[in-house]
mmCIF file of C-alpha atoms in Angstrom:
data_model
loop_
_atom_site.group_PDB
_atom_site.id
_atom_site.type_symbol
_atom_site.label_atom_id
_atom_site.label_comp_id
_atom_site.label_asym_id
_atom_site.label_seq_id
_atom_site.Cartn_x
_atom_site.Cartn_y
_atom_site.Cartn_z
ATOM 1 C CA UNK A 17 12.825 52.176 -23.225
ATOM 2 C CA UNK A 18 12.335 53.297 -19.640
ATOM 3 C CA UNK A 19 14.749 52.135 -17.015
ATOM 4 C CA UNK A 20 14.034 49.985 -14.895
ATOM 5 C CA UNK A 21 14.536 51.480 -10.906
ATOM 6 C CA UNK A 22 15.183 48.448 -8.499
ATOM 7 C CA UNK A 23 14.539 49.887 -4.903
ATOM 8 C CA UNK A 24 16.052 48.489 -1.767
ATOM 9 C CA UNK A 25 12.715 47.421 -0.119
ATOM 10 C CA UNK A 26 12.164 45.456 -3.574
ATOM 11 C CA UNK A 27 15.738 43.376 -2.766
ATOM 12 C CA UNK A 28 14.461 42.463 0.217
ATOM 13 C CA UNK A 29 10.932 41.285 -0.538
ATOM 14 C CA UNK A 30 11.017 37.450 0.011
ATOM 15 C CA UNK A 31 9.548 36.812 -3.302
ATOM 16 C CA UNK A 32 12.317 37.571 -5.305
ATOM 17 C CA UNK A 33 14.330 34.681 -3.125
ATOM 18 C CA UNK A 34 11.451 32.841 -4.563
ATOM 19 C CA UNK A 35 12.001 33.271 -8.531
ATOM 20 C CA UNK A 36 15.714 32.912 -8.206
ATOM 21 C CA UNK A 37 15.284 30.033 -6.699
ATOM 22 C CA UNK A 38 12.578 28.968 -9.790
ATOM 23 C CA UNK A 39 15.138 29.917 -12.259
ATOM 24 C CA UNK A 40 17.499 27.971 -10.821
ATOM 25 C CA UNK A 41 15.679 24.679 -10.963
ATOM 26 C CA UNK A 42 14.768 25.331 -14.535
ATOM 27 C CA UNK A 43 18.637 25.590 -15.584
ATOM 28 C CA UNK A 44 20.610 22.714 -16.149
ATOM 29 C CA UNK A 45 23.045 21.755 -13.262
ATOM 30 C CA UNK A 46 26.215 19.765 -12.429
ATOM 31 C CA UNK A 47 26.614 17.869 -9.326
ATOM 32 C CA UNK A 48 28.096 14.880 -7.721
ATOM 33 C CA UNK A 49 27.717 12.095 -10.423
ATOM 34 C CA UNK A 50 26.790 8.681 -8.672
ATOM 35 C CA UNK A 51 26.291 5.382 -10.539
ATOM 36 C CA UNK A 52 22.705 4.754 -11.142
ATOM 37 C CA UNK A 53 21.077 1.973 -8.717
ATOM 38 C CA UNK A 54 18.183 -0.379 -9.608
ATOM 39 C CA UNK A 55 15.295 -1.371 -6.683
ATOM 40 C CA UNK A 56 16.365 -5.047 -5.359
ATOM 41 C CA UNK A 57 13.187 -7.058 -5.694
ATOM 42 C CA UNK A 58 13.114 -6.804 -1.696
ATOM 43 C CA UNK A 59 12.405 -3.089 -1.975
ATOM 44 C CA UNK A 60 9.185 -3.737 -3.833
ATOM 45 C CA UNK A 61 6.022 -3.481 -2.543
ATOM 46 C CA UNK A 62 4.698 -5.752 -4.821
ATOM 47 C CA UNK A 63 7.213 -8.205 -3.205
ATOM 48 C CA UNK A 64 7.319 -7.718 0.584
ATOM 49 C CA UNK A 65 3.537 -6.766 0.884
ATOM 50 C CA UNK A 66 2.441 -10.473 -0.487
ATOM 51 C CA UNK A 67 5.058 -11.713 1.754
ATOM 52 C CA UNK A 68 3.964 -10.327 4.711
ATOM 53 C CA UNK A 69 -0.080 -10.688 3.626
ATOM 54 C CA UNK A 70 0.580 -14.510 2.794
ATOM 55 C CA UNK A 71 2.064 -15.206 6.338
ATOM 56 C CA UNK A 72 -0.454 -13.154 7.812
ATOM 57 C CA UNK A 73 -3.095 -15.493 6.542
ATOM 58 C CA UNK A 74 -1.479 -18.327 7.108
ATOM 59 C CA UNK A 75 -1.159 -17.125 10.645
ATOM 60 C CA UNK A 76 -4.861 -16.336 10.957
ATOM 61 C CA UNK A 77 -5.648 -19.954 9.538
ATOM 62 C CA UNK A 78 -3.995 -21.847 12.184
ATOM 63 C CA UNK A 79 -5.056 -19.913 14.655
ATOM 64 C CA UNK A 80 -9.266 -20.494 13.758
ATOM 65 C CA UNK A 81 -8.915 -23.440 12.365
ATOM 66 C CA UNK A 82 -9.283 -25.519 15.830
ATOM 67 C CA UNK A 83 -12.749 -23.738 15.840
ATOM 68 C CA UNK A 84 -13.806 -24.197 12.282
ATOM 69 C CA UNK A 85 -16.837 -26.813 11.716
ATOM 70 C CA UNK A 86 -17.931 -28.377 8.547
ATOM 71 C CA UNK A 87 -21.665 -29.365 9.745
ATOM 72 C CA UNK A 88 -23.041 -26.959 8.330
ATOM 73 C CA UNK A 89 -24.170 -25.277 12.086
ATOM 74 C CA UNK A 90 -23.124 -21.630 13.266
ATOM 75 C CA UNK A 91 -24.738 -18.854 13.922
ATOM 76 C CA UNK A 92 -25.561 -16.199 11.278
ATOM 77 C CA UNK A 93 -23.151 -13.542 11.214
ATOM 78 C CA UNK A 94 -21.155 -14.090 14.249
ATOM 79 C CA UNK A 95 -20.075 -17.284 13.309
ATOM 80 C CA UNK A 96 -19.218 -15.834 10.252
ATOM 81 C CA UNK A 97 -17.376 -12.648 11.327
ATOM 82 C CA UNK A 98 -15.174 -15.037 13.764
ATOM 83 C CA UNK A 99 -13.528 -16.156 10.434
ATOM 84 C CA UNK A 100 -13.501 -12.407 8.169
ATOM 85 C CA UNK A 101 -12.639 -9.945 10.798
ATOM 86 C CA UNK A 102 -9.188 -12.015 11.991
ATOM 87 C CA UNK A 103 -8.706 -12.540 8.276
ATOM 88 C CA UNK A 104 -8.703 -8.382 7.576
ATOM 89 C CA UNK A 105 -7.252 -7.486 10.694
ATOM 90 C CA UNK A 106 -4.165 -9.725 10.113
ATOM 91 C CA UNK A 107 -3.891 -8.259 6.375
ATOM 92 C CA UNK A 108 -4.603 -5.050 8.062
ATOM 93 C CA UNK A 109 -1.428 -5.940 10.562
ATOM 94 C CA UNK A 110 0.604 -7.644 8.337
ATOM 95 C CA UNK A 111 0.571 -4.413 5.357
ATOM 96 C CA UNK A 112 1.477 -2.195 8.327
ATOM 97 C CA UNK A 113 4.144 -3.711 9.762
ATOM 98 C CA UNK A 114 5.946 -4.595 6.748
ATOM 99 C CA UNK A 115 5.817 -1.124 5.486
ATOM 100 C CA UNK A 116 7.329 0.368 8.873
ATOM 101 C CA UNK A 117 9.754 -2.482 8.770
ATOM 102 C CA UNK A 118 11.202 -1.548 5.005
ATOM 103 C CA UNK A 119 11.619 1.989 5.906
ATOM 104 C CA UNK A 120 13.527 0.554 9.103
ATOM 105 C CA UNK A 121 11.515 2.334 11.322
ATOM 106 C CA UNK A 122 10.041 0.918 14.153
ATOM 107 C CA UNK A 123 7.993 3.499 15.244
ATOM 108 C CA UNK A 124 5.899 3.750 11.950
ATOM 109 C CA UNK A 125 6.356 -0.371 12.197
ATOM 110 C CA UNK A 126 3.971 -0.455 15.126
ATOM 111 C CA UNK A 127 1.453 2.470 14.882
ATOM 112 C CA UNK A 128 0.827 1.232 10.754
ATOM 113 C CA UNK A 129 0.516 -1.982 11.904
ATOM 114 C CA UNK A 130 -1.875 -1.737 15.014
ATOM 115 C CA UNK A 131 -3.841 0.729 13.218
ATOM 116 C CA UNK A 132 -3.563 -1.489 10.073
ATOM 117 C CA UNK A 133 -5.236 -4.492 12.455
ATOM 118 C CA UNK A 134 -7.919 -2.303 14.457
ATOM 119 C CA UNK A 135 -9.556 -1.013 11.024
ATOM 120 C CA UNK A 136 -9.622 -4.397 9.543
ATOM 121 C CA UNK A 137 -11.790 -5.972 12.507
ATOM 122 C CA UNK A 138 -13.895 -2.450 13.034
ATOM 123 C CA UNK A 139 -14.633 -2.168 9.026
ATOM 124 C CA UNK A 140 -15.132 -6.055 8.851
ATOM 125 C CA UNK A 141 -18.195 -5.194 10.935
ATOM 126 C CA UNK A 142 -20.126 -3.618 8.438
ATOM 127 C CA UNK A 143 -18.200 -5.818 5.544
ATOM 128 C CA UNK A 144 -19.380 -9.259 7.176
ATOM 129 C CA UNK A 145 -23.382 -7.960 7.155
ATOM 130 C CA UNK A 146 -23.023 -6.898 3.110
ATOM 131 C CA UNK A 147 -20.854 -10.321 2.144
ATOM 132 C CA UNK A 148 -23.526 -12.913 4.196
ATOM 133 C CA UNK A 149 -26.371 -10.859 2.113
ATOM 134 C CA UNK A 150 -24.515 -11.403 -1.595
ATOM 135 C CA UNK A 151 -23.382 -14.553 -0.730
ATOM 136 C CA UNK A 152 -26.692 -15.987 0.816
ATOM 137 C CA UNK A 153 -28.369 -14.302 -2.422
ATOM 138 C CA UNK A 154 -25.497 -16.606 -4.945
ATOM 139 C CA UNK A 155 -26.557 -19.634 -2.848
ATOM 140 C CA UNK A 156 -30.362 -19.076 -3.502
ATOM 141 C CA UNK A 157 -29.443 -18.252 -7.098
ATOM 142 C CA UNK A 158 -27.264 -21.478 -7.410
ATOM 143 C CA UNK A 159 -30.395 -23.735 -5.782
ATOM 144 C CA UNK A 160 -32.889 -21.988 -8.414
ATOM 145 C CA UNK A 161 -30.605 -23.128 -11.769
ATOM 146 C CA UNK A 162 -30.090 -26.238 -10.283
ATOM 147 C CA UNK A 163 -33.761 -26.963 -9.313
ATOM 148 C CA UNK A 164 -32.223 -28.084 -5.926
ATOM 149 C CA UNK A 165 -33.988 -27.677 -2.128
ATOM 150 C CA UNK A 166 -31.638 -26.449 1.110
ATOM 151 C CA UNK A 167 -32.198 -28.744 4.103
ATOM 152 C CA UNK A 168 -30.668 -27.572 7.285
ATOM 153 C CA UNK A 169 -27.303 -28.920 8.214
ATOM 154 C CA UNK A 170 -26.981 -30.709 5.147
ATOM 155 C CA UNK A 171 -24.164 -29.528 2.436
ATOM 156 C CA UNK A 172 -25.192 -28.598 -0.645
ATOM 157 C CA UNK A 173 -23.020 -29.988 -4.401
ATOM 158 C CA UNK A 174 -23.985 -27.711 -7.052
ATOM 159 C CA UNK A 175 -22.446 -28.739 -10.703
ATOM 160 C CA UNK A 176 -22.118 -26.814 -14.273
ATOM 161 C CA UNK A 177 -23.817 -23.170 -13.664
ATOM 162 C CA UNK A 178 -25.240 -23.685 -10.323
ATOM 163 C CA UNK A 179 -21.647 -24.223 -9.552
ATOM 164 C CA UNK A 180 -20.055 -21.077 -10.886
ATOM 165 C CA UNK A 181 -22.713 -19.035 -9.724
ATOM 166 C CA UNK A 182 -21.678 -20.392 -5.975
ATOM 167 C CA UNK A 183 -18.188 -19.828 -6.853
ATOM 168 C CA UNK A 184 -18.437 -16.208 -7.845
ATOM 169 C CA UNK A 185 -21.132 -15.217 -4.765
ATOM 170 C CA UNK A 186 -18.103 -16.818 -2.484
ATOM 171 C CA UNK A 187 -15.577 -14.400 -4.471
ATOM 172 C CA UNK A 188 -17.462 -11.276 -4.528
ATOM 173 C CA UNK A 189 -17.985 -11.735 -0.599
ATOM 174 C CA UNK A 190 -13.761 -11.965 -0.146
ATOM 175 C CA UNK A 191 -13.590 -9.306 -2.320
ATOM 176 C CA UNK A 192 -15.898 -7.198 0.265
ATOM 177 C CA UNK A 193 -14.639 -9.049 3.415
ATOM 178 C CA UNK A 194 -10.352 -8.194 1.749
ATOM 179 C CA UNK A 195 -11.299 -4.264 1.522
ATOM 180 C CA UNK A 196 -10.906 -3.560 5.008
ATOM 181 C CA UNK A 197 -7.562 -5.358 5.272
ATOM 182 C CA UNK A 198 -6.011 -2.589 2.646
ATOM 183 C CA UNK A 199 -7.894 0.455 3.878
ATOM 184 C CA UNK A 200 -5.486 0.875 7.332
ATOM 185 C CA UNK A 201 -1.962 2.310 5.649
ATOM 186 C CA UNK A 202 -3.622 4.693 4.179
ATOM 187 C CA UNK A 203 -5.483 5.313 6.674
ATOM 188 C CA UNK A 204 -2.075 5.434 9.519
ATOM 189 C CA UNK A 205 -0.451 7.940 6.778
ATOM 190 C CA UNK A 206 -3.500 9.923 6.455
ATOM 191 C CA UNK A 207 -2.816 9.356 2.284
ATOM 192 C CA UNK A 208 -5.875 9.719 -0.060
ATOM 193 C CA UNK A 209 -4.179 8.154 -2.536
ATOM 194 C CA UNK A 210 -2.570 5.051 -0.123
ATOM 195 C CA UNK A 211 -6.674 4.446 1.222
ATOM 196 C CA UNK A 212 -7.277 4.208 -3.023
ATOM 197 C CA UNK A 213 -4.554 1.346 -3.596
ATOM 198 C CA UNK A 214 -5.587 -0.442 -0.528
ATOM 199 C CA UNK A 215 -9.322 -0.289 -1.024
ATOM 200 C CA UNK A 216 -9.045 -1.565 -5.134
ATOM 201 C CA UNK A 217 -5.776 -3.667 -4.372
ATOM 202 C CA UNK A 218 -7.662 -5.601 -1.629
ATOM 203 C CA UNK A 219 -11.160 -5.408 -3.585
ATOM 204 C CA UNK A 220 -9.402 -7.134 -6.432
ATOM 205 C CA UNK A 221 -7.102 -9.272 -4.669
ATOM 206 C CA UNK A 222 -9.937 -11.313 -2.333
ATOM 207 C CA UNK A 223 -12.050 -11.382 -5.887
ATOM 208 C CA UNK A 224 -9.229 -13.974 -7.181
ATOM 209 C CA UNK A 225 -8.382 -15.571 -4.200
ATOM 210 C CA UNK A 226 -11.794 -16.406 -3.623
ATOM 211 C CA UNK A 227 -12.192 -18.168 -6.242
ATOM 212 C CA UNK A 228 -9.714 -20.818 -5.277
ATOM 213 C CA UNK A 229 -12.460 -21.883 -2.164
ATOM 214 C CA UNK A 230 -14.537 -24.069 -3.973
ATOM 215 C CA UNK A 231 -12.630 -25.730 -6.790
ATOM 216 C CA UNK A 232 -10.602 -26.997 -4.254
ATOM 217 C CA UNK A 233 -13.552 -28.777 -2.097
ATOM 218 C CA UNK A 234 -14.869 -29.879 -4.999
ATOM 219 C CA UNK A 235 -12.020 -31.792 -7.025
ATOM 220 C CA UNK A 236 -8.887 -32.105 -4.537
ATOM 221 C CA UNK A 237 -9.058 -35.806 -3.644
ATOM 222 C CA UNK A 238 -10.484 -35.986 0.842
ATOM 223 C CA UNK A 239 -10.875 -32.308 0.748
ATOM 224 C CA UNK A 240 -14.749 -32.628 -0.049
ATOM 225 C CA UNK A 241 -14.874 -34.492 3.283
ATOM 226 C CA UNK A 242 -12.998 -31.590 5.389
ATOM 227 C CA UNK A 243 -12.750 -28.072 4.440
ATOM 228 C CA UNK A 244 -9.728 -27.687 6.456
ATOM 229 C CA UNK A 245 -6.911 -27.615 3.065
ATOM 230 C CA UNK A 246 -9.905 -25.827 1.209
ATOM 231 C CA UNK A 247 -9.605 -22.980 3.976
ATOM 232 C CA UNK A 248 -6.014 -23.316 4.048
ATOM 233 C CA UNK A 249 -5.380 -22.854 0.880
ATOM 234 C CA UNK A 250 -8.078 -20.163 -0.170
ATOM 235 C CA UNK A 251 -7.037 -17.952 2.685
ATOM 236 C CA UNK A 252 -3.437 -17.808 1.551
ATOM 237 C CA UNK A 253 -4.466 -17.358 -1.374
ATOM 238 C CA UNK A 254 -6.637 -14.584 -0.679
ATOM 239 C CA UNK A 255 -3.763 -13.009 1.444
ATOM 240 C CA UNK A 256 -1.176 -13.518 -0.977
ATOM 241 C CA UNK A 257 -3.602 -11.582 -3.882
ATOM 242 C CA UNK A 258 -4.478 -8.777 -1.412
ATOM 243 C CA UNK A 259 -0.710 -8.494 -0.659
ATOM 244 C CA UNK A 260 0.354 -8.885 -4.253
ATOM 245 C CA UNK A 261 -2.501 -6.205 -5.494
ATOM 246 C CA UNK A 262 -2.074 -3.442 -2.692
ATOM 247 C CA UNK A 263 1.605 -3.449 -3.800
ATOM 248 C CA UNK A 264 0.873 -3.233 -7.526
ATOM 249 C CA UNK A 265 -1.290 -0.558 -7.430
ATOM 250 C CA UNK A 266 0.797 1.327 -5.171
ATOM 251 C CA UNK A 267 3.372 1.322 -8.299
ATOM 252 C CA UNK A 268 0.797 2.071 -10.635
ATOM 253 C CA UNK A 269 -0.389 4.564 -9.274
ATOM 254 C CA UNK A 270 2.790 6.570 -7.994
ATOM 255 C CA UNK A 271 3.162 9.773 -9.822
ATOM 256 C CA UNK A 272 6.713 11.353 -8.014
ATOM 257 C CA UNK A 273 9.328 9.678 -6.001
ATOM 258 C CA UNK A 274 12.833 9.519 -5.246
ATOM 259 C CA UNK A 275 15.424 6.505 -5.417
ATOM 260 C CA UNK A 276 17.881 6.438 -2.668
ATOM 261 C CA UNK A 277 21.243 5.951 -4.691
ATOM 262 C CA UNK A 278 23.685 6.177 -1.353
ATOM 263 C CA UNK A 279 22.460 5.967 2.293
ATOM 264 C CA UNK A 280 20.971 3.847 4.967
ATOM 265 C CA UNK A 281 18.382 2.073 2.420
ATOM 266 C CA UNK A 282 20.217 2.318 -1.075
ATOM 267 C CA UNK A 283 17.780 1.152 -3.880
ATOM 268 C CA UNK A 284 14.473 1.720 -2.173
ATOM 269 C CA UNK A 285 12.305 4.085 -3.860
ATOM 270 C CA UNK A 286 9.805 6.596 -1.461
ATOM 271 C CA UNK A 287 7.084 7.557 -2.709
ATOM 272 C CA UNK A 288 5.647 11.251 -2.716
ATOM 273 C CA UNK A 289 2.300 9.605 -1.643
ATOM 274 C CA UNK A 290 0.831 13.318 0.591
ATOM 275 C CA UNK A 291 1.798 16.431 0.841
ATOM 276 C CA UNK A 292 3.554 17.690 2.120
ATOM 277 C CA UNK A 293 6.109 14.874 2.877
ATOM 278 C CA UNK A 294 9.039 15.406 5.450
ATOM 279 C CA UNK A 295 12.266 14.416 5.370
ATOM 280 C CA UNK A 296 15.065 14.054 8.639
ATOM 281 C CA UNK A 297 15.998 11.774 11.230
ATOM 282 C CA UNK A 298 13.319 11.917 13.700
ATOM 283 C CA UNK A 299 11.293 8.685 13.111
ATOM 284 C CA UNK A 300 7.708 11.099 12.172
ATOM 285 C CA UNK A 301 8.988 11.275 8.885
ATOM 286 C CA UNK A 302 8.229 10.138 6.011
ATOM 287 C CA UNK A 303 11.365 9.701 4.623
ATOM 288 C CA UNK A 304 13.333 8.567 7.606
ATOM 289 C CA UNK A 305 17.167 8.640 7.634
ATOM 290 C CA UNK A 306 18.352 7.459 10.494
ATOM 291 C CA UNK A 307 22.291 7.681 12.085
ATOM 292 C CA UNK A 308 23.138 10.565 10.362
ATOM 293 C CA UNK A 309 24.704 13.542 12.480
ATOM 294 C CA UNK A 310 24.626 15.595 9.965
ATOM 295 C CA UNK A 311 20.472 15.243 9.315
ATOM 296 C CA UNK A 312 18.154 17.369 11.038
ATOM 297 C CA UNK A 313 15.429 15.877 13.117
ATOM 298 C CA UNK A 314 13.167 17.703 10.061
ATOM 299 C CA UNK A 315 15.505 18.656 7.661
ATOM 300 C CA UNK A 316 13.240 18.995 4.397
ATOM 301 C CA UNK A 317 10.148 18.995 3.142
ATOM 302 C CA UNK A 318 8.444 17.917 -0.065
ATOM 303 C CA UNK A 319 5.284 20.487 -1.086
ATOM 304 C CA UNK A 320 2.770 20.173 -3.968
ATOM 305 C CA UNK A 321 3.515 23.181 -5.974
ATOM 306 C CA UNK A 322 1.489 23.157 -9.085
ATOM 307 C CA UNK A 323 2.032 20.460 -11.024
ATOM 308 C CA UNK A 324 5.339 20.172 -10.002
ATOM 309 C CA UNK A 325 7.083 19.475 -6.462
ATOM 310 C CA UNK A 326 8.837 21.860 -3.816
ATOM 311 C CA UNK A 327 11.913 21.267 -1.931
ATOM 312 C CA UNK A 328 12.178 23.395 0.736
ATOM 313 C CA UNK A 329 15.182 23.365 3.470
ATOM 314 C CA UNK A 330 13.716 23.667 7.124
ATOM 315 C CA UNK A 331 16.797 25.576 8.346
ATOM 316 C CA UNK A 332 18.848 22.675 8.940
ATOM 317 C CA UNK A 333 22.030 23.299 9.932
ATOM 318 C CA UNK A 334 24.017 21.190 7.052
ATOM 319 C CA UNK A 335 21.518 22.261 4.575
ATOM 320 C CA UNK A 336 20.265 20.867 1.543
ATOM 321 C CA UNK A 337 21.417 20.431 -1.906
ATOM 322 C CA UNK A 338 19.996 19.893 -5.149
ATOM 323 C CA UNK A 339 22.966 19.107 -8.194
ATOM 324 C CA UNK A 340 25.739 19.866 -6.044
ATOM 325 C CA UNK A 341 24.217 23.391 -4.797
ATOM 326 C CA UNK A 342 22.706 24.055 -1.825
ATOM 327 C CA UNK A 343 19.339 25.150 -2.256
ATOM 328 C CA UNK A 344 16.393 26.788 0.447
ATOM 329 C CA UNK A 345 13.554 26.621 -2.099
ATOM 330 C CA UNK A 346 13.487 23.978 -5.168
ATOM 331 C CA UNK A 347 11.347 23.343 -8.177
ATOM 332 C CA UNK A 348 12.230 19.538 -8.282
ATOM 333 C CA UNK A 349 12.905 18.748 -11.744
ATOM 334 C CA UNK A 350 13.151 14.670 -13.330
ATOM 335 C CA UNK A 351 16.815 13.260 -12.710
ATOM 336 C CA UNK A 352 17.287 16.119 -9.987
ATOM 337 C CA UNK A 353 19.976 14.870 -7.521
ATOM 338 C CA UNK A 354 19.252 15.345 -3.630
ATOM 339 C CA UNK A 355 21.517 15.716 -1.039
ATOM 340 C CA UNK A 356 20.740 15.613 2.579
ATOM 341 C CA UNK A 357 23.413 14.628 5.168
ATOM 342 C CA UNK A 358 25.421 11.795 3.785
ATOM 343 C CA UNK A 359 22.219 10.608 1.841
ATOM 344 C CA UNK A 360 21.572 10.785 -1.586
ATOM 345 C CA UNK A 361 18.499 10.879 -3.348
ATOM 346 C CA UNK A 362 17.235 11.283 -7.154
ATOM 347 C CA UNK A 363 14.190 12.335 -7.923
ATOM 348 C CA UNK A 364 12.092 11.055 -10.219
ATOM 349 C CA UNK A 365 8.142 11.672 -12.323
ATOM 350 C CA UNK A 366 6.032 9.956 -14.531
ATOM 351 C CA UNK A 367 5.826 11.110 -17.763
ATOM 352 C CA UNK A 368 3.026 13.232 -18.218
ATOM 353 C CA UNK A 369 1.278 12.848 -21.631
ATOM 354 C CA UNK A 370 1.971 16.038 -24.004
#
């Protein structure tokens, strides 16, 4: 066999810095061993994003509730959009702030929230048009099965399948009307896959709550004579499902992340939801870890590489360190621990089917 003839210009080529860097992450690795932590149900998004969504809503009620009238009289669309576009912008708001606020950063706090609020109202727009269509289409279904006639100003009881087929054309225009309020985080983040779980979670969340409207005009004892506790409850309802979905799907859907077993927010996971994701103490990132000398403003960065995940080191001066070893380049691998100033994160995947 031939030798093989290693020049110098080939031991300085960058690339090789790249597969020893490769090989390393493939090998196994010792490092500082740190009890494993479990998320506190306050770090879930499934928790604080109904939370926030159900105050939110209950927030909106009061405040258009003064204005609400059950006559029967407003005017098309406006009246109508008066009522949706607070409701969306507050989810929109309320989703925002709550995710700055659990990554203790109040920087992200008010730019997700505000931008959370002025896409609800701005998409509500176009939302408000589409659910008065459907919905005025369920009522003239309803009136058709139940052989009934609309008179103006007067309120209409539908029973049996007249009844569900109201109840369903009032869902499926929530369902429209709740998009926009999930659309803004992704939207803040610029995250393809954060604009996904917002626009199914609050799809699918205003669907439900929706359907709470009518059955509880139509059998809670008084409430037939004032929609007031009809709109009270429904909207809650519809902000707690939004809330309660958004989150959900945000865990369903998460594919990489990392579990912060010591530092500023021990037991939160952080989601690899972009790429590429930063990491340091300047409140742009996306991993923020805040009062920490030791942490670079952006100390490290989280690439797509593959199917897999870089960790690269932005030339921090404390460095990075992966197992115990510091590291400039990374192939993260599942149970890999990270260390970055006195923080300490493990990384975690879902399993991929074989």
């Amino acid at each position: 066999m031939a030798d093989i003839i290693i020049s110098n210009d080939d031991l300085r080529d960058p690339m090789i810095d790249d597969v020893l860097n490769l090989q390393k992450s493939l090998q196994s690795h010792t490092g500082e061993r740190i009890e494993n932590i479990k998320t506190p149900f306050y770090h879930n998004p499934v928790f604080y994003y109904s939370v926030a969504a159900t105050f939110g809503a209950f927030a909106v009620w009061a405040m258009t509730e003064p204005f609400c009238k059950d006559d029967g009289q407003h005017i098309p669309f406006i009246g109508d959009y008066l009522l949706f576009g607070p409701v969306a912008g507050m989810l929109g708001l309320a989703i925002g702030l709550v995710y700055g606020a659990s990554n203790r950063n109040v920087k992200q706090l008010f730019y997700c929230g505000l931008v959370g609020a002025g896409v609800g109202l701005g998409v509500t727009v176009l939302t408000t048009f589409i659910a008065d269509i459907l919905y005025g289409l369920s009522i003239q279904l309803a009136v058709a099965f139940g052989r009934s006639q609309i008179h103006p100003g007067q309120r209409i009881h539908f029973t049996g399948l007249p009844f569900f087929i109201h109840m369903s054309g009032r869902s499926i225009a929530w369902s429209i009307i709740s998009m926009g309020g999930g659309l803004g985080l992704g939207i803040a983040l610029k995250s393809k896959k954060l604009l996904l779980n917002g626009f199914v979670g609050g799809m699918v969340g205003g669907l439900l709550g929706g359907l709470f409207f009518d059955p509880i005009d139509r059998w809670v004892p008084h409430a037939e004579n004032s929609g007031w506790l009809s709109r009270l409850v429904g909207i809650m309802c519809v902000g707690l499902l939004v809330g309660f979905f958004v989150g959900l799907f945000e865990n369903l859907s998460k594919e990489a992340w990392f579990l912060m077993l010591k530092g500023p927010l021990t037991g939160k996971q952080f989601i690899i939801f972009k790429s590429p994701i930063l990491i340091g103490s300047s409140p742009k990132s996306d991993i923020y870890l805040f009062k920490d000398a030791d942490i670079a403003p952006l100390h490290a960065s989280v690439a797509k590489s593959g199917s897999k995940y870089l960790l690269k080191d932005e030339g921090s001066d404390k460095g990075t360190y992966v197992n115990g070893r510091r590291i400039d380049k990374y192939i993260l691998q599942p149970n890999d621990t990270v260390t970055v100033g006195g923080a300490v994160l493990r990384y975690a995947e879902k399993q991929r089917n074989a």
